[in-house]
Coordinates of C-alpha atoms and ligand atoms in Angstrom, one line a residue:
Chain A
M1 CA 68.9 25.8 39.9
E2 CA 71.9 28.0 39.7
E3 CA 71.6 31.5 40.8
L4 CA 69.9 33.7 38.2
K5 CA 72.1 36.7 37.6
S6 CA 71.0 37.7 34.1
R7 CA 67.7 37.2 32.4
H8 CA 68.1 33.5 31.9
I9 CA 64.5 32.6 32.3
V10 CA 64.4 30.1 29.6
T11 CA 66.8 27.4 28.6
L12 CA 66.7 25.1 25.5
D13 CA 66.1 21.4 25.3
Y14 CA 68.6 20.9 22.6
E15 CA 67.3 17.6 21.5
K16 CA 63.7 18.8 21.2
C17 CA 64.5 22.0 19.3
K18 CA 63.9 21.5 15.6
G19 CA 65.1 24.9 14.6
C20 CA 61.6 25.7 13.2
V21 CA 62.0 29.4 13.9
T22 CA 58.5 29.7 15.4
C23 CA 59.8 31.3 18.6
M24 CA 62.3 33.5 16.7
K25 CA 59.6 35.0 14.4
R26 CA 57.2 35.7 17.3
C27 CA 59.6 37.0 20.0
P28 CA 58.3 40.5 20.7
T29 CA 61.8 42.0 21.3
E30 CA 63.6 40.1 18.5
A31 CA 65.7 38.4 21.2
I32 CA 65.9 34.9 19.5
R33 CA 68.2 33.7 16.8
V34 CA 68.5 30.3 15.3
R35 CA 72.1 29.2 14.9
D36 CA 73.1 25.9 13.5
G37 CA 69.5 24.8 13.6
K38 CA 69.0 25.6 17.2
A39 CA 67.3 28.5 18.9
S40 CA 69.4 30.7 21.1
V41 CA 68.4 33.8 23.2
L42 CA 70.1 37.2 23.3
Y43 CA 69.6 37.5 27.0
D44 CA 70.1 41.3 27.2
R45 CA 67.0 41.7 25.1
C46 CA 64.9 39.1 26.8
I47 CA 62.1 40.5 28.9
G48 CA 60.9 37.2 30.3
C49 CA 57.5 37.3 28.7
G50 CA 57.4 33.5 28.2
E51 CA 56.0 33.8 24.6
C52 CA 58.6 31.3 23.3
V53 CA 57.7 28.8 26.0
R54 CA 54.1 29.2 25.1
L55 CA 54.6 29.0 21.3
C56 CA 57.2 26.3 20.8
P57 CA 55.4 23.5 19.1
H58 CA 58.1 21.0 20.3
N59 CA 58.1 22.0 24.0
A60 CA 61.8 22.7 23.6
K61 CA 61.8 25.9 25.7
I62 CA 62.2 25.2 29.4
P63 CA 61.2 27.9 31.8
S64 CA 63.5 28.3 34.9
Y65 CA 62.2 27.6 38.4
D66 CA 63.4 25.9 41.5
R67 CA 62.7 22.2 42.2
F68 CA 60.2 21.6 44.9
E69 CA 62.7 19.7 47.0
I70 CA 64.7 22.8 47.8
I71 CA 62.2 23.7 50.5
N72 CA 63.8 21.0 52.6
D73 CA 66.9 23.1 52.9
Y74 CA 65.0 25.1 55.4
K75 CA 63.5 24.1 58.8
Y76 CA 60.7 26.6 58.7
K77 CA 59.0 26.7 55.3
I78 CA 56.6 29.5 54.2
A79 CA 54.5 29.2 51.0
L80 CA 53.3 32.3 49.2
P81 CA 50.5 31.2 46.8
A82 CA 49.6 33.7 44.1
P83 CA 45.9 34.5 43.7
S84 CA 45.9 32.9 40.2
L85 CA 46.6 29.5 41.9
Y86 CA 43.1 29.5 43.1
G87 CA 41.8 29.3 39.6
Q88 CA 43.7 26.1 38.8
F89 CA 41.3 23.6 40.4
N90 CA 38.0 22.2 39.2
N91 CA 35.1 22.4 41.6
L92 CA 37.0 24.3 44.3
D93 CA 34.5 26.0 46.6
D94 CA 36.9 26.8 49.5
V95 CA 40.5 28.0 48.9
N96 CA 41.3 26.7 52.3
Y97 CA 41.6 23.2 50.7
V98 CA 44.5 24.6 48.6
L99 CA 46.1 26.3 51.6
S100 CA 45.7 23.3 53.8
G101 CA 47.1 21.1 51.0
L102 CA 50.2 23.3 50.9
K103 CA 50.6 22.7 54.6
K104 CA 50.4 19.0 54.1
L105 CA 53.0 19.3 51.4
G106 CA 55.4 20.4 54.1
F107 CA 55.0 24.1 54.5
D108 CA 54.8 25.4 58.1
D109 CA 53.1 28.7 57.3
I110 CA 51.1 30.3 54.4
Y111 CA 51.0 33.9 53.5
E112 CA 48.7 34.6 50.6
V113 CA 50.2 36.9 48.0
G114 CA 46.6 38.3 47.6
K115 CA 47.1 39.8 51.0
G116 CA 50.2 41.6 49.7
A117 CA 48.1 42.7 46.8
E118 CA 45.5 44.2 49.0
L119 CA 48.1 46.2 50.9
N120 CA 49.6 47.3 47.6
S121 CA 46.1 48.5 46.4
L122 CA 45.6 50.4 49.7
V123 CA 48.9 52.2 49.4
A124 CA 48.3 52.9 45.7
Q125 CA 45.0 54.5 46.6
I126 CA 46.8 56.9 49.0
L127 CA 49.6 57.7 46.5
L128 CA 47.1 58.3 43.7
G129 CA 45.0 60.5 46.1
R130 CA 48.0 62.7 46.7
G131 CA 48.1 63.4 43.0
N132 CA 51.8 64.1 42.6
L133 CA 52.7 61.0 40.5
K134 CA 53.4 61.3 36.8
K135 CA 50.4 60.4 34.7
P136 CA 49.5 58.0 33.4
I137 CA 50.8 55.8 36.2
I138 CA 51.9 52.4 35.1
S139 CA 51.7 49.5 37.4
T140 CA 54.6 47.1 38.0
A141 CA 53.1 44.0 39.4
C142 CA 54.1 42.2 36.1
P143 CA 57.9 42.3 36.0
V144 CA 57.9 41.9 32.2
I145 CA 56.5 45.4 31.9
Q146 CA 59.3 46.9 34.0
E147 CA 61.9 45.0 31.9
L148 CA 60.2 46.2 28.7
I149 CA 60.2 49.8 29.9
S150 CA 63.8 49.7 30.9
I151 CA 65.1 48.2 27.6
R152 CA 62.7 49.9 25.2
F153 CA 60.7 52.7 26.7
S154 CA 63.1 54.5 29.1
N155 CA 61.0 57.6 28.6
L156 CA 58.3 56.1 30.7
K157 CA 60.4 55.1 33.7
E158 CA 59.1 57.9 35.8
N159 CA 55.5 56.8 35.1
I160 CA 56.1 53.5 37.0
L161 CA 54.2 53.2 40.3
P162 CA 57.1 52.8 42.7
L163 CA 55.4 50.1 44.8
L164 CA 56.7 46.7 45.6
A165 CA 55.0 43.8 43.9
P166 CA 52.4 41.9 46.1
V167 CA 54.8 38.9 46.4
D168 CA 57.6 41.1 47.8
I169 CA 55.2 42.7 50.3
A170 CA 53.9 39.2 51.3
A171 CA 57.4 37.8 51.6
K172 CA 58.6 40.6 53.8
L173 CA 55.6 40.3 56.1
A174 CA 55.7 36.6 56.2
R175 CA 59.3 36.5 57.2
E176 CA 58.7 39.1 59.9
R177 CA 55.9 37.0 61.3
A178 CA 58.1 34.0 61.5
I179 CA 60.8 35.9 63.3
R180 CA 58.1 37.2 65.8
R181 CA 57.2 33.6 66.4
G182 CA 60.7 33.0 67.5
I183 CA 62.1 31.2 64.5
K184 CA 65.8 31.6 63.8
P185 CA 66.2 33.7 60.7
S186 CA 68.5 31.3 59.0
D187 CA 65.9 28.5 59.4
I188 CA 63.3 30.4 57.5
G189 CA 62.7 29.6 53.8
V190 CA 60.1 31.7 51.9
F191 CA 58.8 30.3 48.6
F192 CA 56.7 31.8 46.0
I193 CA 54.5 29.5 44.0
S194 CA 54.7 31.2 40.6
P195 CA 52.5 31.4 37.6
C196 CA 55.4 32.5 35.3
P197 CA 59.1 32.5 34.8
A198 CA 59.3 36.3 34.8
K199 CA 58.5 36.3 38.5
V200 CA 61.3 33.7 38.9
F201 CA 63.7 36.1 37.3
A202 CA 62.4 39.2 39.2
L203 CA 62.5 37.5 42.6
K204 CA 65.8 35.8 42.1
T205 CA 67.5 39.0 41.1
G206 CA 65.8 41.1 43.6
M207 CA 64.1 43.5 41.3
N208 CA 63.2 46.7 43.2
V209 CA 64.3 45.2 46.5
S210 CA 67.7 45.7 48.2
S211 CA 68.1 41.9 48.6
P212 CA 65.8 39.1 47.3
S213 CA 62.7 38.7 49.4
V214 CA 62.3 35.0 48.8
D215 CA 64.5 31.9 49.1
G216 CA 63.1 30.1 46.1
V217 CA 60.5 30.2 43.4
L218 CA 58.4 27.1 42.6
A219 CA 56.3 26.5 39.6
V220 CA 52.5 25.9 39.8
S221 CA 52.9 23.2 37.2
D222 CA 55.6 21.5 39.2
I223 CA 53.8 21.3 42.5
Y224 CA 50.3 20.9 41.0
M225 CA 49.9 17.1 41.0
R226 CA 51.3 16.6 44.5
L227 CA 49.2 19.4 45.8
L228 CA 46.1 18.0 44.2
G229 CA 47.0 14.6 45.9
E230 CA 47.2 16.2 49.3
M231 CA 44.0 18.3 48.8
K232 CA 42.0 15.1 48.0
K233 CA 42.9 13.7 51.4
I234 CA 41.6 16.7 53.3
E235 CA 38.3 16.3 55.0
Y236 CA 38.0 19.5 57.0
P237 CA 40.4 22.2 55.8
E238 CA 42.0 24.5 58.3
N239 CA 40.8 28.1 58.0
L240 CA 43.9 29.8 56.6
S241 CA 42.8 32.3 54.0
R242 CA 43.1 35.9 55.2
M243 CA 42.5 37.9 52.0
G244 CA 39.6 39.6 50.3
V245 CA 38.2 40.2 46.8
L246 CA 40.5 43.2 46.6
G247 CA 43.5 40.8 46.5
L248 CA 41.8 37.9 44.7
Q249 CA 40.9 40.1 41.7
W250 CA 44.6 40.7 40.9
A251 CA 44.7 37.2 39.4
S252 CA 43.3 38.5 36.1
S253 CA 43.7 41.6 34.0
G254 CA 41.8 44.6 35.3
G255 CA 41.8 43.5 38.9
E256 CA 44.7 45.6 40.0
A257 CA 43.3 48.7 38.2
A258 CA 39.9 48.1 39.8
G259 CA 41.7 48.1 43.2
V260 CA 43.0 51.7 42.9
N261 CA 39.4 53.0 42.9
R262 CA 39.8 55.4 40.0
S263 CA 37.4 55.7 37.0
K264 CA 40.0 56.7 34.4
Y265 CA 41.9 53.5 34.1
L266 CA 43.0 51.1 31.4
A267 CA 44.0 47.5 31.7
A268 CA 45.8 45.8 28.8
D269 CA 47.0 42.2 28.6
G270 CA 49.0 40.2 26.1
I271 CA 52.5 41.3 25.2
E272 CA 51.6 42.8 21.8
N273 CA 48.8 44.9 23.3
V274 CA 51.1 46.0 26.1
I275 CA 53.7 47.2 23.6
S276 CA 51.1 49.2 21.6
I277 CA 49.8 50.9 24.8
L278 CA 53.4 51.8 25.8
E279 CA 54.0 53.2 22.3
A280 CA 50.8 55.3 22.7
I281 CA 51.8 56.6 26.1
E282 CA 55.2 57.6 24.6
N283 CA 53.5 59.3 21.7
D284 CA 51.2 61.1 24.1
T285 CA 48.1 59.8 22.5
L286 CA 46.6 58.1 25.5
L287 CA 44.6 61.0 26.8
D288 CA 42.7 61.2 29.9
I289 CA 43.9 58.0 31.5
E290 CA 45.2 58.1 35.0
F291 CA 46.2 54.5 35.7
V292 CA 47.5 51.9 33.4
E293 CA 47.6 48.2 34.4
L294 CA 49.7 46.1 32.0
N295 CA 50.1 42.4 32.0
A296 CA 52.3 40.5 29.6
C297 CA 50.2 37.4 29.6
N298 CA 46.8 37.0 28.0
G299 CA 44.2 37.5 30.7
G300 CA 46.7 38.6 33.3
C301 CA 48.5 36.3 35.7
V302 CA 46.0 33.5 35.1
G303 CA 47.7 33.3 31.7
G304 CA 51.1 32.6 33.1
V305 CA 53.0 29.8 31.3
L306 CA 53.7 27.9 34.6
N307 CA 49.9 27.6 35.3
V308 CA 48.1 24.4 34.3
E309 CA 44.7 25.7 33.4
N310 CA 43.5 27.7 30.5
P311 CA 43.5 31.4 31.5
Y312 CA 39.9 32.0 30.7
V313 CA 38.7 29.0 32.6
A314 CA 40.8 30.0 35.6
K315 CA 39.4 33.5 35.4
A316 CA 35.8 32.2 35.4
R317 CA 36.5 30.1 38.4
I318 CA 38.1 33.0 40.3
R319 CA 35.0 35.0 39.5
Q320 CA 32.9 32.3 41.0
L321 CA 35.1 32.2 44.1
R322 CA 34.6 35.9 44.8
I323 CA 31.4 35.4 46.8
K324 CA 33.3 33.3 49.3
F325 CA 35.7 36.2 50.2
P326 CA 35.1 39.3 52.2
Q327 CA 35.5 42.5 50.1
I328 CA 38.6 43.7 51.8
S329 CA 40.3 41.9 54.7
S330 CA 43.5 43.9 55.1
S331 CA 44.2 47.4 56.5
L332 CA 47.4 49.4 56.6
A333 CA 46.9 49.8 60.4
E334 CA 47.1 46.1 60.9
T335 CA 50.7 45.9 59.6
G336 CA 51.7 49.2 61.2
K337 CA 54.2 49.9 58.5
S338 CA 55.0 53.2 56.9
L339 CA 54.6 53.7 53.2
D340 CA 58.3 53.2 52.8
F341 CA 57.9 49.6 53.6
Y342 CA 55.8 49.1 50.5
S343 CA 57.9 51.2 48.2
F344 CA 60.8 50.4 45.8
E345 CA 64.0 49.9 47.8
K346 CA 66.2 50.7 44.9
S347 CA 65.8 52.1 41.4
S348 CA 66.1 49.8 38.4
E349 CA 69.4 49.6 36.6
E350 CA 69.8 51.3 33.2
V351 CA 70.1 48.8 30.5
D352 CA 70.0 50.1 26.9
A353 CA 69.5 47.1 24.7
N354 CA 68.6 49.4 21.8
A355 CA 71.7 51.5 21.4
L356 CA 74.0 50.2 18.6
D357 CA 76.9 51.9 20.4
E358 CA 77.4 54.1 23.4
D359 CA 79.0 56.7 21.2
R360 CA 76.6 58.5 19.0
G361 CA 79.0 58.9 16.1
A362 CA 79.8 55.2 16.1
A363 CA 76.1 54.3 16.4
F364 CA 75.4 56.5 13.5
K365 CA 78.0 54.8 11.3
K366 CA 76.6 51.4 12.3
L367 CA 73.1 52.4 11.4
L368 CA 74.3 53.8 8.0
E369 CA 75.9 50.4 7.4
I370 CA 72.8 48.6 8.4
Q371 CA 70.7 50.7 6.1
K372 CA 73.1 50.2 3.2
M373 CA 73.2 46.5 3.7
L374 CA 69.4 46.3 4.1
A375 CA 68.9 47.9 0.7
T376 CA 70.7 44.9 -0.9
L377 CA 68.4 42.3 0.8
P378 CA 65.1 40.9 -0.4
Q379 CA 63.3 42.3 2.7
N380 CA 61.0 39.4 2.9
D381 CA 61.9 38.6 6.5
C382 CA 61.9 34.9 5.8
G383 CA 64.0 34.0 8.8
R384 CA 66.2 31.5 6.9
C385 CA 69.3 33.4 7.8
G386 CA 68.6 32.7 11.5
A387 CA 67.5 36.2 12.3
P388 CA 63.9 37.3 12.7
S389 CA 64.0 39.9 10.0
C390 CA 66.3 41.2 7.3
K391 CA 67.0 44.3 9.4
A392 CA 67.8 42.1 12.4
F393 CA 70.2 40.1 10.2
C394 CA 72.0 43.3 9.1
E395 CA 72.2 44.4 12.7
D396 CA 73.7 41.1 13.7
V397 CA 76.4 41.4 11.0
V398 CA 77.2 45.0 11.9
M399 CA 77.1 44.3 15.6
G400 CA 79.4 41.3 15.2
R401 CA 76.9 38.8 16.4
V402 CA 77.5 36.8 13.3
A403 CA 80.5 36.6 11.1
A404 CA 81.1 39.7 9.0
D405 CA 80.9 37.7 5.8
A406 CA 77.6 36.1 6.7
K407 CA 75.4 36.0 3.6
C408 CA 71.7 36.0 3.1
P409 CA 70.7 32.5 1.9
C410 CA 68.1 33.8 -0.5
I411 CA 70.5 36.0 -2.4
N412 CA 73.1 33.2 -2.6
E413 CA 70.7 30.9 -4.3
K414 CA 70.2 33.3 -7.2
Chain B
M1 CA 78.8 62.1 7.1
D2 CA 75.8 61.0 5.1
A3 CA 72.4 61.3 6.6
I4 CA 70.4 58.2 7.4
H5 CA 67.5 58.3 5.0
L6 CA 64.3 56.5 5.7
E7 CA 61.1 56.4 3.6
Y8 CA 57.7 55.2 4.4
D9 CA 54.4 55.0 2.6
V10 CA 51.5 56.1 4.8
D11 CA 48.3 54.4 3.9
G12 CA 45.2 56.7 3.6
K13 CA 42.2 55.9 5.8
N14 CA 44.0 53.0 7.4
F15 CA 43.7 53.6 11.1
V16 CA 45.1 50.3 12.0
S17 CA 48.5 50.8 10.5
A18 CA 48.5 54.6 11.2
G19 CA 51.5 55.4 13.3
S20 CA 53.8 52.6 12.0
A21 CA 56.2 55.0 10.3
T22 CA 56.5 56.9 13.6
E23 CA 57.2 53.6 15.5
S24 CA 59.9 52.7 13.1
V25 CA 61.6 56.1 13.3
K26 CA 61.4 55.9 17.1
A27 CA 63.2 52.6 17.0
Q28 CA 66.0 53.9 14.8
L29 CA 66.5 56.9 17.0
K30 CA 66.7 54.7 20.1
G31 CA 69.2 52.6 18.3
L32 CA 71.4 55.7 17.9
G33 CA 71.2 56.3 21.6
I34 CA 69.4 59.7 21.1
N35 CA 68.2 61.2 24.4
P36 CA 64.8 59.6 25.2
A37 CA 63.2 63.0 25.7
D38 CA 64.2 64.0 22.2
V39 CA 62.9 60.8 20.8
R40 CA 59.7 61.5 22.4
R41 CA 59.4 65.0 20.9
V42 CA 60.0 63.6 17.5
A43 CA 57.5 60.8 18.0
I44 CA 54.7 63.1 19.2
A45 CA 55.1 65.5 16.4
M46 CA 55.6 62.9 13.7
Y47 CA 52.7 60.9 14.9
E48 CA 50.3 63.9 14.6
G49 CA 51.6 64.6 11.1
E50 CA 51.2 60.9 10.1
I51 CA 47.7 60.8 11.4
N52 CA 46.8 64.1 9.6
M53 CA 47.9 62.5 6.3
V54 CA 45.7 59.5 7.0
I55 CA 42.7 61.5 8.0
H56 CA 42.8 64.7 5.9
A57 CA 44.9 63.7 2.9
N58 CA 44.2 60.1 2.0
G59 CA 47.8 59.1 2.9
G60 CA 51.2 60.2 1.6
K61 CA 54.9 59.7 2.2
A62 CA 57.1 60.2 5.1
M63 CA 60.8 61.0 4.3
V64 CA 63.1 61.1 7.2
D65 CA 66.7 62.2 7.4
I66 CA 68.6 61.6 10.5
F67 CA 71.8 63.6 11.1
M68 CA 74.2 63.5 13.9
D69 CA 72.6 66.6 15.5
K70 CA 69.1 66.6 14.3
V71 CA 66.3 64.8 12.4
I72 CA 64.3 66.2 9.6
V73 CA 60.9 64.6 9.0
K74 CA 59.0 65.5 5.8
L75 CA 55.4 64.5 5.5
I76 CA 54.3 64.8 1.9
D77 CA 50.9 64.3 0.6
T78 CA 48.9 65.1 -2.6
G79 CA 45.6 65.6 -0.8
K80 CA 43.2 68.4 -0.7
G81 CA 45.6 71.0 0.8
I82 CA 45.0 73.5 3.6
P83 CA 43.3 76.7 2.5
D84 CA 44.2 78.8 5.5
I85 CA 47.3 77.6 7.3
E86 CA 47.2 80.3 10.0
Q87 CA 43.6 79.2 10.9
A88 CA 44.6 75.5 10.7
M89 CA 47.4 76.1 13.2
K90 CA 45.0 77.5 15.8
P91 CA 44.4 75.2 18.8
G92 CA 40.9 73.7 18.4
F93 CA 40.5 74.3 14.7
S94 CA 39.4 71.2 12.9
T95 CA 37.5 70.2 9.8
A96 CA 37.3 66.6 10.9
D97 CA 33.9 65.0 10.3
E98 CA 31.7 63.2 12.7
D99 CA 33.2 59.7 11.9
V100 CA 36.7 60.8 12.5
R101 CA 35.8 62.5 15.8
N102 CA 34.2 59.3 16.9
L103 CA 37.5 57.7 16.5
G104 CA 39.0 60.1 18.9
F105 CA 40.6 62.5 16.5
G106 CA 39.6 66.0 15.5
A107 CA 40.4 68.0 18.6
G108 CA 42.3 70.4 16.4
M109 CA 45.4 69.9 18.5
G110 CA 47.7 68.1 16.0
L111 CA 49.3 71.1 14.3
P112 CA 49.7 73.1 17.5
N113 CA 51.4 70.0 19.1
M114 CA 53.7 69.6 16.1
K115 CA 54.7 73.3 16.5
K116 CA 55.2 72.8 20.2
Y117 CA 57.3 69.7 20.2
A118 CA 59.4 70.1 17.0
D119 CA 62.0 72.9 17.0
E120 CA 60.8 73.9 13.6
C121 CA 57.5 73.2 11.9
I122 CA 57.2 74.4 8.3
I123 CA 53.9 73.9 6.5
E124 CA 53.6 74.3 2.8
S125 CA 50.3 73.7 1.2
E126 CA 48.4 74.3 -2.0
V127 CA 44.7 73.7 -2.3
G128 CA 44.0 70.8 -4.6
K129 CA 47.7 69.9 -4.9
G130 CA 48.7 68.8 -1.4
T131 CA 50.6 69.6 1.7
T132 CA 54.2 69.1 2.9
V133 CA 54.9 69.4 6.6
T134 CA 58.6 69.6 7.6
L135 CA 59.5 68.9 11.2
I136 CA 63.0 69.6 12.4
T137 CA 64.1 68.4 15.8
N138 CA 67.5 69.2 17.2
F139 CA 69.1 66.7 19.5
S140 CA 70.2 68.0 22.9
Ligands
LIG501 N1 47.8 67.0 5.6 C1 46.7 67.7 5.6 N2 45.9 67.9 4.5 C2 44.8 68.6 4.5 N3 44.4 69.2 5.6 C3 45.0 69.2 6.7 C4 46.2 68.4 6.8 N4 46.7 68.5 8.0 C5 45.9 69.3 8.7 N5 44.9 69.7 7.9 C6 43.8 70.6 8.3 O1 44.1 71.4 9.4 C7 43.2 71.1 10.4 C8 43.8 71.2 11.8 O2 44.7 70.1 11.9 P1 45.1 69.5 13.3 O3 46.0 68.4 13.2 O4 45.6 70.6 14.2 O5 43.7 69.1 13.9 P2 42.8 67.8 13.6 O6 43.6 66.8 12.8 O7 41.6 68.2 12.9 O8 42.5 67.2 15.0 P3 43.6 66.4 15.9 O9 44.9 66.5 15.3 O10 43.5 67.1 17.3 O11 43.0 65.0 15.9 C9 42.5 69.8 10.1 O12 41.2 69.7 10.6 C10 42.5 69.9 8.6 O13 41.4 70.7 8.1
LIG502 S1 59.9 27.2 18.5 FE1 62.0 27.8 18.9 S2 62.6 26.4 20.5 FE2 60.8 25.5 19.7 S3 61.6 24.1 18.2 FE3 61.2 26.0 17.1 S4 63.1 27.0 17.1 FE4 63.3 25.5 18.6
LIG503 MG1 45.5 66.2 13.4

């Protein structure tokens, strides 16, 4: 896969796309248009939620991720399995089968992302205990949320908990461990096994870190069959799991919030719910809540589009696995790192995908034009023009995204 | 330059759609690149006013005029009116019934918040005829 510089987390299978406008009508940020019968994405508005991948009835939306074979570019390969991976297998009673299977697939070392999650929770407990963070504190483990805040809720930037995502923490610690073992840094390849394309984007672009913490991002769906094949061959798995329930529970919505040990928390999942919670925080109507966990996918990371199992089935399985895990298996003393190690290494870039123009006067004129034009349209939001709503169509015309003389097909018929 | 004029019908007793006029105005202001802190002030005040129309006045209309330097939000209803505006403005004063309180409203903080967040908050009301709340917010 080429390097991801922008938000190109989905590409289109041109042959399969029927121009049915399903994705366009349901995109939560109105980032999709249908031009010449094919869907295209306005990438500066795309937050990577994966809804279009999930919804396309023709499987024409292809999420981005790295091919499994790229692990062979490195001599020493480290796998970072997400906690949600453990919910993808039927009748699994020991996650060491999964981890041993990964080793058989060619990985030299495993570092569970759930362990990074535990460390994140422990640091979050300290930060919340100090009480000087802006409330309500919004978690950032789901990169879609941070994208959404930066393009649409810039008011809430200061509410973001400035801690690295579990996968970044795991990646940094795993790489250090390999170096301590005497591996040449250039030989080390660190790979996340991802439940969603949003993580692909976040990790490839190095969201919140000064340089990307991983060397590649694989899809659960892409490695699933081969992993299953290896797991079936294992008679006695190696004891490789090092995490506890504190990390495991991050797989589904509410798990992260439970880990901060506060009673006044809220956990919302599903992109529409997330947006209404962010609106409520912005309107100051979410009273008496200290910590807000938001996940773009239904059910949390178990609902990621790169997973293979139904989110609720995966969640139930993970719940059953809990008894096999210790409650907590990490401590901050064990890594010996200061809080800085777990914190954002850079602040997120300003992107204003909302503003019609940088200059207020010019933006004002454009909005006037949009309103004027909108008044002449049927306002039925039928989508036949290739824009998700009549207002979006007017915006496209005024912003020059379509020809200035583009016409509404409904009016032309009359 | 002309003002950008927006109009919304606010449904009475519809708690599901309550706040949708505010969301729309917020989106327009963000489109103009208005300072996020100002957008937030407008949103908080307008949301309170919108909810008041839903709860206390069986709905109404929101008329919004956006100028280069300010936004004027008028919330107009033909509901029961406010007998004593000074009393209604007091933090904690509320006539909300049990059902409404169970929904999380009725702390008597709406009008005080509108006054706090908007630069100007003008309330005109006549018992039996209705209420008009005008919120003016200047952009920084
Ligand atoms: N549009 C209106 N029509 C009629 N009465 C109103 C209207 N707006 C406010 N009031 C009256 O003023 C009182 C105070 O309003 P305010 O918004 O401050 O508090 P509240 O709506 O009762 O509670 P909260 O806003 O905290 O949920 C209300 O209880 C109601 O009696
Ligand atoms: S949902 Fe979108 S990508 Fe899929 S066929 Fe329809 S228009 Fe094309
Ligand atoms: Mg009120």
